[in-house]
PDB file of C-alpha atoms in Angstrom:
ATOM      1  CA  MET A   1       0.000   0.000   0.000  1.00 59.00           C
ATOM      2  CA  THR A   2       1.410   3.371  -0.984  1.00 70.00           C
ATOM      3  CA  ALA A   3       1.163   6.336   1.331  1.00 70.00           C
ATOM      4  CA  LYS A   4      -0.551   9.477   0.092  1.00 77.00           C
ATOM      5  CA  GLY A   5       0.163  12.931   1.467  1.00 78.00           C
ATOM      6  CA  PHE A   6       3.112  15.026   2.530  1.00 78.00           C
ATOM      7  CA  THR A   7       5.829  14.272   4.995  1.00 85.00           C
ATOM      8  CA  LEU A   8       6.419  16.498   7.994  1.00 86.00           C
ATOM      9  CA  ILE A   9       9.632  17.857   6.461  1.00 89.00           C
ATOM     10  CA  GLU A  10       7.825  18.874   3.263  1.00 88.00           C
ATOM     11  CA  LEU A  11       5.167  20.720   5.281  1.00 88.00           C
ATOM     12  CA  VAL A  12       7.801  22.571   7.325  1.00 91.00           C
ATOM     13  CA  VAL A  13       9.648  23.610   4.151  1.00 91.00           C
ATOM     14  CA  VAL A  14       6.419  24.974   2.626  1.00 92.00           C
ATOM     15  CA  ILE A  15       5.609  26.918   5.817  1.00 94.00           C
ATOM     16  CA  VAL A  16       9.100  28.455   5.871  1.00 93.00           C
ATOM     17  CA  ILE A  17       8.841  29.472   2.208  1.00 94.00           C
ATOM     18  CA  LEU A  18       5.395  31.033   2.776  1.00 94.00           C
ATOM     19  CA  SER A  19       6.730  32.918   5.801  1.00 92.00           C
ATOM     20  CA  ILE A  20       9.591  34.377   3.777  1.00 91.00           C
ATOM     21  CA  LEU A  21       7.164  35.463   1.053  1.00 90.00           C
ATOM     22  CA  ALA A  22       4.869  37.048   3.655  1.00 89.00           C
ATOM     23  CA  VAL A  23       7.732  39.090   5.122  1.00 86.00           C
ATOM     24  CA  ALA A  24       8.757  40.277   1.656  1.00 83.00           C
ATOM     25  CA  ALA A  25       5.175  41.227   0.776  1.00 80.00           C
ATOM     26  CA  THR A  26       4.715  43.083   4.071  1.00 79.00           C
ATOM     27  CA  SER A  27       7.811  45.206   3.530  1.00 74.00           C
ATOM     28  CA  ARG A  28       6.624  46.101   0.038  1.00 71.00           C
ATOM     29  CA  PHE A  29       3.191  47.022   1.401  1.00 70.00           C
ATOM     30  CA  ILE A  30       4.772  49.346   3.965  1.00 72.00           C
ATOM     31  CA  ASN A  31       6.799  51.080   1.249  1.00 71.00           C
ATOM     32  CA  LEU A  32       3.685  51.480  -0.892  1.00 74.00           C
ATOM     33  CA  ARG A  33       1.887  53.092   2.023  1.00 74.00           C
ATOM     34  CA  GLU A  34       4.669  55.666   2.420  1.00 76.00           C
ATOM     35  CA  ASP A  35       4.539  56.354  -1.319  1.00 78.00           C
ATOM     36  CA  ALA A  36       0.769  56.789  -1.146  1.00 80.00           C
ATOM     37  CA  THR A  37       1.107  59.207   1.767  1.00 79.00           C
ATOM     38  CA  THR A  38       3.658  61.285  -0.142  1.00 81.00           C
ATOM     39  CA  ALA A  39       1.466  61.269  -3.245  1.00 85.00           C
ATOM     40  CA  SER A  40      -1.533  62.325  -1.170  1.00 86.00           C
ATOM     41  CA  TRP A  41       0.313  65.361   0.232  1.00 87.00           C
ATOM     42  CA  SER A  42       1.579  66.239  -3.262  1.00 90.00           C
ATOM     43  CA  GLY A  43      -2.030  66.220  -4.447  1.00 90.00           C
ATOM     44  CA  VAL A  44      -3.098  68.565  -1.652  1.00 90.00           C
ATOM     45  CA  VAL A  45      -0.254  70.973  -2.457  1.00 92.00           C
ATOM     46  CA  GLY A  46      -1.201  70.767  -6.145  1.00 93.00           C
ATOM     47  CA  SER A  47      -4.787  71.676  -5.245  1.00 93.00           C
ATOM     48  CA  PHE A  48      -3.546  74.702  -3.313  1.00 94.00           C
ATOM     49  CA  ARG A  49      -1.389  75.858  -6.237  1.00 95.00           C
ATOM     50  CA  SER A  50      -4.232  75.299  -8.726  1.00 95.00           C
ATOM     51  CA  GLY A  51      -6.587  77.231  -6.463  1.00 94.00           C
ATOM     52  CA  LEU A  52      -4.148  80.144  -6.422  1.00 95.00           C
ATOM     53  CA  GLY A  53      -4.051  80.116 -10.220  1.00 95.00           C
ATOM     54  CA  LEU A  54      -7.840  80.121 -10.469  1.00 94.00           C
ATOM     55  CA  VAL A  55      -8.139  82.924  -7.919  1.00 94.00           C
ATOM     56  CA  LEU A  56      -5.563  84.976  -9.843  1.00 95.00           C
ATOM     57  CA  SER A  57      -7.655  84.559 -13.010  1.00 95.00           C
ATOM     58  CA  GLN A  58     -10.906  85.432 -11.238  1.00 95.00           C
ATOM     59  CA  HIS A  59      -9.268  88.465  -9.607  1.00 94.00           C
ATOM     60  CA  LYS A  60      -8.097  89.760 -13.004  1.00 94.00           C
ATOM     61  CA  VAL A  61     -11.450  89.095 -14.717  1.00 96.00           C
ATOM     62  CA  GLU A  62     -13.370  90.959 -12.009  1.00 95.00           C
ATOM     63  CA  GLY A  63     -11.183  94.068 -12.327  1.00 94.00           C
ATOM     64  CA  GLU A  64      -8.731  93.433  -9.466  1.00 93.00           C
ATOM     65  CA  PRO A  65     -10.995  94.235  -6.500  1.00 93.00           C
ATOM     66  CA  GLU A  66      -9.560  94.570  -2.979  1.00 93.00           C
ATOM     67  CA  ILE A  67     -11.803  91.739  -1.712  1.00 94.00           C
ATOM     68  CA  LEU A  68     -12.959  88.716  -3.693  1.00 94.00           C
ATOM     69  CA  GLU A  69     -15.450  86.096  -2.506  1.00 94.00           C
ATOM     70  CA  VAL A  70     -14.272  82.537  -3.182  1.00 93.00           C
ATOM     71  CA  ASN A  71     -16.236  79.498  -1.966  1.00 91.00           C
ATOM     72  CA  GLY A  72     -17.969  81.590   0.702  1.00 93.00           C
ATOM     73  CA  PHE A  73     -14.743  83.167   2.009  1.00 93.00           C
ATOM     74  CA  ASP A  74     -13.705  86.790   1.507  1.00 94.00           C
ATOM     75  CA  LEU A  75     -10.112  86.910   0.280  1.00 93.00           C
ATOM     76  CA  SER A  76      -8.283  90.211   0.692  1.00 93.00           C
ATOM     77  CA  PHE A  77      -5.872  91.409  -1.980  1.00 93.00           C
ATOM     78  CA  HIS A  78      -5.154  94.686  -0.152  1.00 89.00           C
ATOM     79  CA  ASP A  79      -1.592  94.642   1.188  1.00 86.00           C
ATOM     80  CA  THR A  80      -1.258  97.008   4.160  1.00 81.00           C
ATOM     81  CA  HIS A  81       2.249  95.994   5.256  1.00 76.00           C
ATOM     82  CA  VAL A  82       3.810  98.031   2.439  1.00 78.00           C
ATOM     83  CA  SER A  83       3.799 101.794   2.100  1.00 80.00           C
ATOM     84  CA  PRO A  84       1.719 102.945   0.360  1.00 86.00           C
ATOM     85  CA  PRO A  85      -0.791 100.049   0.610  1.00 83.00           C
ATOM     86  CA  GLU A  86      -1.485  98.342  -2.714  1.00 87.00           C
ATOM     87  CA  VAL A  87      -3.684  95.683  -4.297  1.00 89.00           C
ATOM     88  CA  ARG A  88      -1.754  92.463  -5.036  1.00 92.00           C
ATOM     89  CA  ASP A  89      -2.372  89.731  -7.622  1.00 92.00           C
ATOM     90  CA  TYR A  90      -2.710  86.965  -5.010  1.00 93.00           C
ATOM     91  CA  PRO A  91      -4.566  86.851  -1.672  1.00 94.00           C
ATOM     92  CA  VAL A  92      -2.829  88.683   1.181  1.00 93.00           C
ATOM     93  CA  ALA A  93      -2.651  87.057   4.619  1.00 92.00           C
ATOM     94  CA  LEU A  94      -1.085  88.873   7.561  1.00 89.00           C
ATOM     95  CA  THR A  95      -2.568  86.942  10.520  1.00 91.00           C
ATOM     96  CA  ASN A  96      -3.294  83.331  11.502  1.00 92.00           C
ATOM     97  CA  GLY A  97      -6.957  83.970  10.700  1.00 92.00           C
ATOM     98  CA  HIS A  98      -6.171  85.279   7.221  1.00 92.00           C
ATOM     99  CA  CYS A  99      -3.898  82.294   6.511  1.00 93.00           C
ATOM    100  CA  THR A 100      -6.720  79.964   7.578  1.00 93.00           C
ATOM    101  CA  ILE A 101      -9.209  81.721   5.283  1.00 94.00           C
ATOM    102  CA  VAL A 102      -6.862  81.540   2.271  1.00 94.00           C
ATOM    103  CA  TRP A 103      -6.352  77.764   2.696  1.00 94.00           C
ATOM    104  CA  ASN A 104     -10.024  76.973   3.323  1.00 93.00           C
ATOM    105  CA  ALA A 105     -11.111  79.060   0.318  1.00 94.00           C
ATOM    106  CA  LEU A 106      -8.720  77.266  -2.046  1.00 93.00           C
ATOM    107  CA  VAL A 107      -8.577  73.641  -0.847  1.00 92.00           C
ATOM    108  CA  SER A 108     -11.550  71.375  -0.223  1.00 87.00           C
ATOM    109  CA  GLY A 109     -11.278  68.199   1.810  1.00 84.00           C
ATOM    110  CA  VAL A 110      -8.368  69.372   3.991  1.00 87.00           C
ATOM    111  CA  VAL A 111      -9.420  71.878   6.645  1.00 88.00           C
ATOM    112  CA  ALA A 112      -7.113  74.564   8.058  1.00 88.00           C
ATOM    113  CA  LYS A 113      -7.216  75.442  11.749  1.00 87.00           C
ATOM    114  CA  GLU A 114      -5.568  78.245  13.665  1.00 86.00           C
ATOM    115  CA  PRO A 115      -2.796  77.171  16.060  1.00 84.00           C
ATOM    116  CA  GLY A 116      -3.640  76.767  19.711  1.00 77.00           C
ATOM    117  CA  ALA A 117      -2.888  74.686  22.763  1.00 60.00           C
ATOM    118  CA  ASP A 118      -6.067  72.631  22.368  1.00 69.00           C
ATOM    119  CA  VAL A 119      -5.686  71.907  18.635  1.00 70.00           C
ATOM    120  CA  ILE A 120      -5.298  68.223  17.820  1.00 72.00           C
ATOM    121  CA  LEU A 121      -4.277  67.734  14.228  1.00 73.00           C
ATOM    122  CA  GLY A 122      -6.299  65.138  12.316  1.00 76.00           C
ATOM    123  CA  GLU A 123      -5.434  63.313   9.113  1.00 75.00           C
ATOM    124  CA  ASN A 124      -7.262  65.752   6.809  1.00 81.00           C
ATOM    125  CA  GLU A 125      -6.308  68.959   8.590  1.00 87.00           C
ATOM    126  CA  VAL A 126      -3.535  71.541   8.550  1.00 90.00           C
ATOM    127  CA  ILE A 127      -2.528  74.208  11.027  1.00 90.00           C
ATOM    128  CA  ALA A 128      -2.382  77.641   9.391  1.00 91.00           C
ATOM    129  CA  GLU A 129       0.027  80.082  10.980  1.00 91.00           C
ATOM    130  CA  ALA A 130       1.321  83.501   9.961  1.00 91.00           C
ATOM    131  CA  ASN A 131       5.117  83.638  10.085  1.00 87.00           C
ATOM    132  CA  GLY A 132       6.072  86.265  12.655  1.00 79.00           C
ATOM    133  CA  GLN A 133       9.522  86.655  11.082  1.00 83.00           C
ATOM    134  CA  VAL A 134       8.405  87.325   7.489  1.00 87.00           C
ATOM    135  CA  ALA A 135       5.438  89.643   6.905  1.00 84.00           C
ATOM    136  CA  GLY A 136       2.723  88.140   4.743  1.00 88.00           C
ATOM    137  CA  GLN A 137       4.033  84.580   4.898  1.00 93.00           C
ATOM    138  CA  CYS A 138       1.780  81.658   5.863  1.00 94.00           C
ATOM    139  CA  ILE A 139       3.045  78.297   7.051  1.00 94.00           C
ATOM    140  CA  TYR A 140       0.689  75.338   6.693  1.00 93.00           C
ATOM    141  CA  GLU A 141       1.682  72.221   8.636  1.00 91.00           C
ATOM    142  CA  SER A 142       0.042  68.803   8.478  1.00 89.00           C
ATOM    143  CA  LEU A 143       0.883  65.281   9.545  1.00 86.00           C
ATOM    144  CA  LEU A 144       2.241  64.712   6.020  1.00 86.00           C
ATOM    145  CA  GLY A 145       4.385  67.805   5.470  1.00 88.00           C
ATOM    146  CA  SER A 146       4.367  71.582   5.376  1.00 92.00           C
ATOM    147  CA  VAL A 147       3.894  74.357   2.843  1.00 93.00           C
ATOM    148  CA  THR A 148       4.982  77.995   2.928  1.00 94.00           C
ATOM    149  CA  TYR A 149       2.879  80.548   1.032  1.00 95.00           C
ATOM    150  CA  GLN A 150       4.170  84.061   0.419  1.00 94.00           C
ATOM    151  CA  SER A 151       0.948  86.021   0.259  1.00 90.00           C
ATOM    152  CA  GLY A 152       0.583  88.687  -2.358  1.00 88.00           C
ATOM    153  CA  SER A 153       3.170  87.101  -4.661  1.00 92.00           C
ATOM    154  CA  GLY A 154       1.677  83.594  -4.850  1.00 92.00           C
ATOM    155  CA  GLU A 155       4.975  81.792  -4.194  1.00 94.00           C
ATOM    156  CA  VAL A 156       4.489  78.304  -2.723  1.00 95.00           C
ATOM    157  CA  GLU A 157       7.326  76.246  -1.256  1.00 94.00           C
ATOM    158  CA  VAL A 158       6.973  72.658  -0.050  1.00 92.00           C
ATOM    159  CA  GLN A 159       9.078  71.411   2.873  1.00 81.00           C
TER     160      GLN A 159
END
């Protein structure tokens, strides 16, 4: 009578091979997750830049007003930190509140909050803060990265 089935050694070898494959697949999955996170943040930054471009166009079409309503938010283009004050091409933000308004007007799906001791940053949120060292500069920080926006000029830098 012939025996059918696998020996104990064959089963152990198969289990070891499957374990090695599982470890390799897990490490690849972790790397893919990091790539997806980076791509997600790049998409958010791209949305912000695109929003700035659209606002610039709308501002020009409407005759360069000092205040422009975008998605229910009033964006100011009136720069008071220069003498004499002037109307800029891009939204001007001089305070934490202004930085928050600029972000929330331009980006949907990722909410900006003002900094504070009780602020807990969620996955789809950024903290909007005016840079005290550079007038008119906003710093947006999230769990995924940070962006610096130079208001009035429209320059965006990703860190």
